[in-house]
Coordinates of C-alpha atoms in Angstrom, one line a residue:
D175 CA 19.8 5.6 -53.4
Y176 CA 20.0 4.2 -56.9
I177 CA 19.8 5.4 -60.2
L178 CA 18.8 3.7 -63.7
K179 CA 20.9 3.7 -66.5
P180 CA 21.4 5.7 -68.6
I181 CA 22.5 8.4 -66.1
K182 CA 21.2 11.7 -66.7
P183 CA 23.1 14.8 -65.1
D184 CA 19.8 16.2 -64.0
N185 CA 19.0 12.8 -62.0
L186 CA 22.2 12.4 -60.5
T187 CA 22.1 15.9 -59.1
E188 CA 18.8 15.4 -57.5
V189 CA 19.6 12.2 -56.2
L190 CA 22.8 13.6 -54.3
K191 CA 20.8 16.5 -53.1
K192 CA 18.5 14.1 -51.4
V193 CA 21.0 12.2 -49.9
H194 CA 22.9 15.2 -48.7
H195 CA 19.7 16.3 -47.2
K196 CA 19.2 13.0 -45.3
L197 CA 22.9 13.2 -44.0
Q198 CA 22.2 16.5 -42.4
T199 CA 19.0 15.7 -41.0
K200 CA 20.6 12.7 -39.2
T201 CA 23.8 14.6 -38.1
A202 CA 21.3 17.3 -36.7
E203 CA 19.1 14.5 -34.8
R204 CA 22.5 13.2 -33.5
K205 CA 23.6 16.4 -32.2
Y206 CA 20.1 17.1 -30.9
L207 CA 20.0 13.7 -28.8
E208 CA 23.6 14.3 -27.6
I209 CA 22.5 17.9 -26.1
V210 CA 19.5 16.3 -24.5
S211 CA 21.2 13.4 -23.0
N212 CA 23.9 16.0 -21.6
H213 CA 20.9 17.9 -20.2
I214 CA 19.4 15.2 -18.7
S215 CA 22.7 13.8 -17.0
Q216 CA 23.4 17.3 -15.6
N217 CA 19.9 17.8 -14.3
T218 CA 19.2 14.3 -13.3
L219 CA 18.3 15.2 -9.7
I220 CA 16.2 18.4 -11.1
I221 CA 14.1 16.2 -13.6
Q222 CA 13.4 13.2 -11.1
E223 CA 12.0 15.8 -8.4
Q224 CA 9.7 17.0 -10.8
F225 CA 8.5 13.5 -11.5
C226 CA 8.4 12.8 -7.7
L227 CA 6.4 15.9 -7.0
N228 CA 3.8 15.0 -9.6
W229 CA 3.8 11.5 -8.3
V230 CA 3.1 12.2 -4.6
E231 CA 0.7 15.0 -5.3
G232 CA -1.5 12.5 -7.3
N233 CA -1.2 13.9 -10.7
L234 CA 0.3 11.0 -12.6
T235 CA -1.6 7.7 -14.0
D236 CA -0.1 4.3 -12.9
G237 CA 1.0 3.9 -16.8
K238 CA 3.0 7.2 -16.5
I239 CA 4.5 6.5 -13.4
K240 CA 5.8 2.8 -14.8
E241 CA 6.7 4.9 -17.8
Q242 CA 9.2 7.1 -15.9
L243 CA 10.4 4.7 -13.5
N244 CA 11.5 2.4 -16.6
F245 CA 13.2 5.6 -18.1
W246 CA 15.2 5.9 -14.9
G247 CA 16.0 2.2 -14.9
L248 CA 14.2 1.5 -11.7
P249 CA 11.9 -1.2 -10.9
E250 CA 8.2 -0.7 -12.4
E251 CA 6.8 -1.3 -8.9
V252 CA 5.7 0.3 -5.7
P253 CA 8.9 1.4 -3.7
Q254 CA 9.1 -0.3 -0.1
L255 CA 10.3 2.7 1.7
L256 CA 9.6 6.2 2.3
A257 CA 12.2 8.3 4.2
V258 CA 12.2 11.8 5.5
V259 CA 15.4 13.7 6.1
R260 CA 14.7 16.7 8.4
I261 CA 17.2 19.3 9.1
Q262 CA 16.5 21.6 11.9
E263 CA 18.3 24.4 10.7
L264 CA 15.9 24.7 7.8
E265 CA 12.9 25.0 9.8
M266 CA 13.8 27.7 12.7
K267 CA 12.1 30.9 13.0
Q268 CA 15.1 32.6 11.9
P269 CA 16.9 29.9 9.6
L270 CA 20.5 29.7 9.8
I271 CA 20.8 28.9 6.4
Q272 CA 19.6 31.9 4.4
A273 CA 17.0 31.7 1.5
T274 CA 19.7 32.6 -1.2
D275 CA 21.8 29.6 0.0
K276 CA 18.9 27.1 0.7
E277 CA 18.7 26.0 -2.8
V278 CA 22.4 25.1 -2.9
F279 CA 22.5 23.5 0.3
I280 CA 19.5 21.3 -0.4
F281 CA 21.3 20.1 -3.6
K282 CA 24.1 19.3 -1.6
V283 CA 22.2 17.4 0.9
K284 CA 20.8 15.5 -2.1
Q285 CA 24.2 14.8 -3.4
I286 CA 25.3 13.2 -0.2
I287 CA 22.2 10.8 0.0
V288 CA 22.6 9.7 -3.6
E289 CA 26.3 9.0 -2.8
V290 CA 25.6 7.0 0.2
L291 CA 22.9 5.2 -1.6
E292 CA 24.7 4.9 -4.6
K293 CA 24.0 1.1 -5.2
Q294 CA 20.3 1.5 -4.1
H295 CA 17.4 1.7 -6.3
K296 CA 16.0 5.6 -5.4
L297 CA 14.6 8.7 -6.0
V298 CA 15.5 11.9 -3.7
F299 CA 13.5 14.9 -3.8
S300 CA 12.3 17.8 -1.5
D301 CA 9.4 20.1 -1.1
E302 CA 8.7 23.5 -0.2
S303 CA 8.4 22.5 3.6
G304 CA 12.0 22.1 3.6
L305 CA 12.1 18.3 4.2
L306 CA 13.7 15.8 1.7
F307 CA 12.5 12.8 1.0
I308 CA 13.6 9.4 -0.4
L309 CA 12.0 6.7 -2.1
L310 CA 13.6 3.3 -1.7
W311 CA 13.4 -0.1 -3.8
G312 CA 14.6 -3.1 -2.0
Y313 CA 16.5 -3.8 1.2
V314 CA 18.0 -1.1 3.4
Q315 CA 20.4 -1.9 6.1
E316 CA 19.2 0.5 9.1
E317 CA 22.7 1.9 9.7
T318 CA 22.6 3.4 6.1
F319 CA 20.4 6.4 7.5
S320 CA 22.7 6.7 10.4
K321 CA 25.6 7.0 7.7
I322 CA 23.5 9.8 6.0
E323 CA 23.0 11.7 8.9
K324 CA 26.7 11.5 10.0
R325 CA 28.0 12.4 6.8
I326 CA 25.5 15.5 6.2
E327 CA 26.4 16.6 9.6
S328 CA 30.0 16.3 9.0
Y329 CA 30.0 18.1 5.8
L330 CA 27.6 20.5 6.1
H331 CA 27.6 21.2 10.1
V332 CA 23.9 21.1 10.6
S333 CA 21.7 18.5 12.7
P334 CA 19.9 16.2 10.2
T335 CA 17.5 13.3 11.3
V336 CA 16.3 10.5 9.0
F337 CA 13.1 8.9 9.6
S338 CA 11.8 5.8 7.5
T339 CA 8.4 4.1 7.0
S340 CA 7.1 1.2 5.0
I341 CA 5.0 1.6 1.9
T342 CA 2.4 -1.1 1.1
G343 CA -0.1 -0.9 -1.5
D344 CA -0.6 0.1 -5.1
F345 CA 1.0 3.2 -6.8
D346 CA -1.8 5.3 -5.1
C347 CA -0.5 4.5 -1.5
V348 CA 2.8 6.6 -2.3
P349 CA 1.0 10.0 -2.2
S350 CA -1.1 9.0 0.8
S351 CA 2.2 7.9 2.8
Y352 CA 3.9 10.9 1.6
Q353 CA 1.2 13.4 2.8
S354 CA 0.7 11.4 6.1
Y355 CA 4.4 11.1 7.0
K356 CA 5.2 14.6 6.0
K357 CA 2.3 16.0 8.7
R358 CA 3.8 13.4 11.2
A359 CA 7.3 14.8 10.3
H360 CA 6.4 18.5 11.5
E361 CA 4.0 17.4 14.2
E362 CA 6.0 14.9 15.9
F363 CA 9.6 14.6 15.2
Q364 CA 10.7 17.1 17.7
V365 CA 14.2 15.3 18.1
S366 CA 16.7 16.3 20.8
P367 CA 20.4 15.6 20.8
I368 CA 20.0 12.9 23.1
V369 CA 17.4 10.9 21.0
R370 CA 19.6 11.5 18.0
R371 CA 22.6 10.1 19.7
A372 CA 20.3 6.9 20.9
K373 CA 18.9 6.4 17.7
N374 CA 22.2 6.3 15.9
Y375 CA 23.9 4.1 18.5
I376 CA 20.6 1.6 18.2
R377 CA 21.2 1.4 14.4
E378 CA 24.8 0.7 14.7
Q379 CA 24.3 -2.0 17.4
Y380 CA 20.9 -3.5 16.3
T381 CA 22.3 -6.8 15.5
N382 CA 23.7 -7.0 19.2
P383 CA 21.5 -9.5 20.8
E384 CA 22.7 -8.0 24.2
L385 CA 21.3 -4.6 23.3
T386 CA 18.9 -3.3 25.7
L387 CA 17.3 0.0 26.6
E388 CA 19.3 0.2 29.8
G389 CA 22.7 -0.5 27.9
V390 CA 21.9 2.5 25.5
A391 CA 20.9 4.6 28.6
Q392 CA 24.3 3.6 30.4
E393 CA 26.1 4.5 27.0
L394 CA 24.6 7.9 27.1
Q395 CA 25.0 8.4 30.8
I396 CA 21.4 9.3 31.4
S397 CA 18.4 7.0 33.3
S398 CA 16.7 4.5 31.0
V399 CA 13.4 5.9 32.3
Y400 CA 14.3 9.4 31.1
L401 CA 15.5 7.9 27.8
S402 CA 12.3 6.0 27.1
R403 CA 10.3 9.1 28.0
M404 CA 12.6 11.3 25.4
I405 CA 12.5 8.3 22.6
K406 CA 8.5 8.4 22.9
Q407 CA 8.5 12.0 23.0
G408 CA 10.8 12.6 20.1
L409 CA 10.2 9.7 17.6
G410 CA 6.4 9.1 18.3
T411 CA 7.5 5.5 19.2
S412 CA 8.7 3.4 22.1

């Protein structure tokens, strides 16, 4: 502020009070922003999950979606992939993971996914069904999904399976992809240990030009006809 000469004590006192109030306000704003920033950092997965659930349930306009994507430093475009992580132990009639531990368990799974996909643009969320979902931007190597499965299995001693599908179209295609893939995951993806091992082996060897159905079957010590039938039954694809 400034004061015109001659300086009167009352004017000086009034100006100092105004400056003091402005400084207090700025200090309070800085502290508030620090608190909000820390809160966001500590609860990133929770806040992102709420955004994702609103998105896949069709509650957001394109403008709101782009606004949120920009806030999280993600491309303002439709993700290329939707991946589903299914953990059998969460779906059993008498689940091995108790309800009281389920929330902590799912949080640990999300942390593993985030660590494996550290350099990838992604959003990770779960819903009430017990499935976990990953929205992915950009190219993802096929063996990355095997790495997620193995790390979850190694650290948490459960049997995860990861499936992925492409997303094409505009932002409205994300909710429809989510709903259809969620339904398919529950109806079709009854995966046996043999199919899981075959899928992981194929992911690890998919760049090998000599890779064949017979070679995979030989690796698993079963017949190729049986393996073909099991993969079709478990994954819904040849």
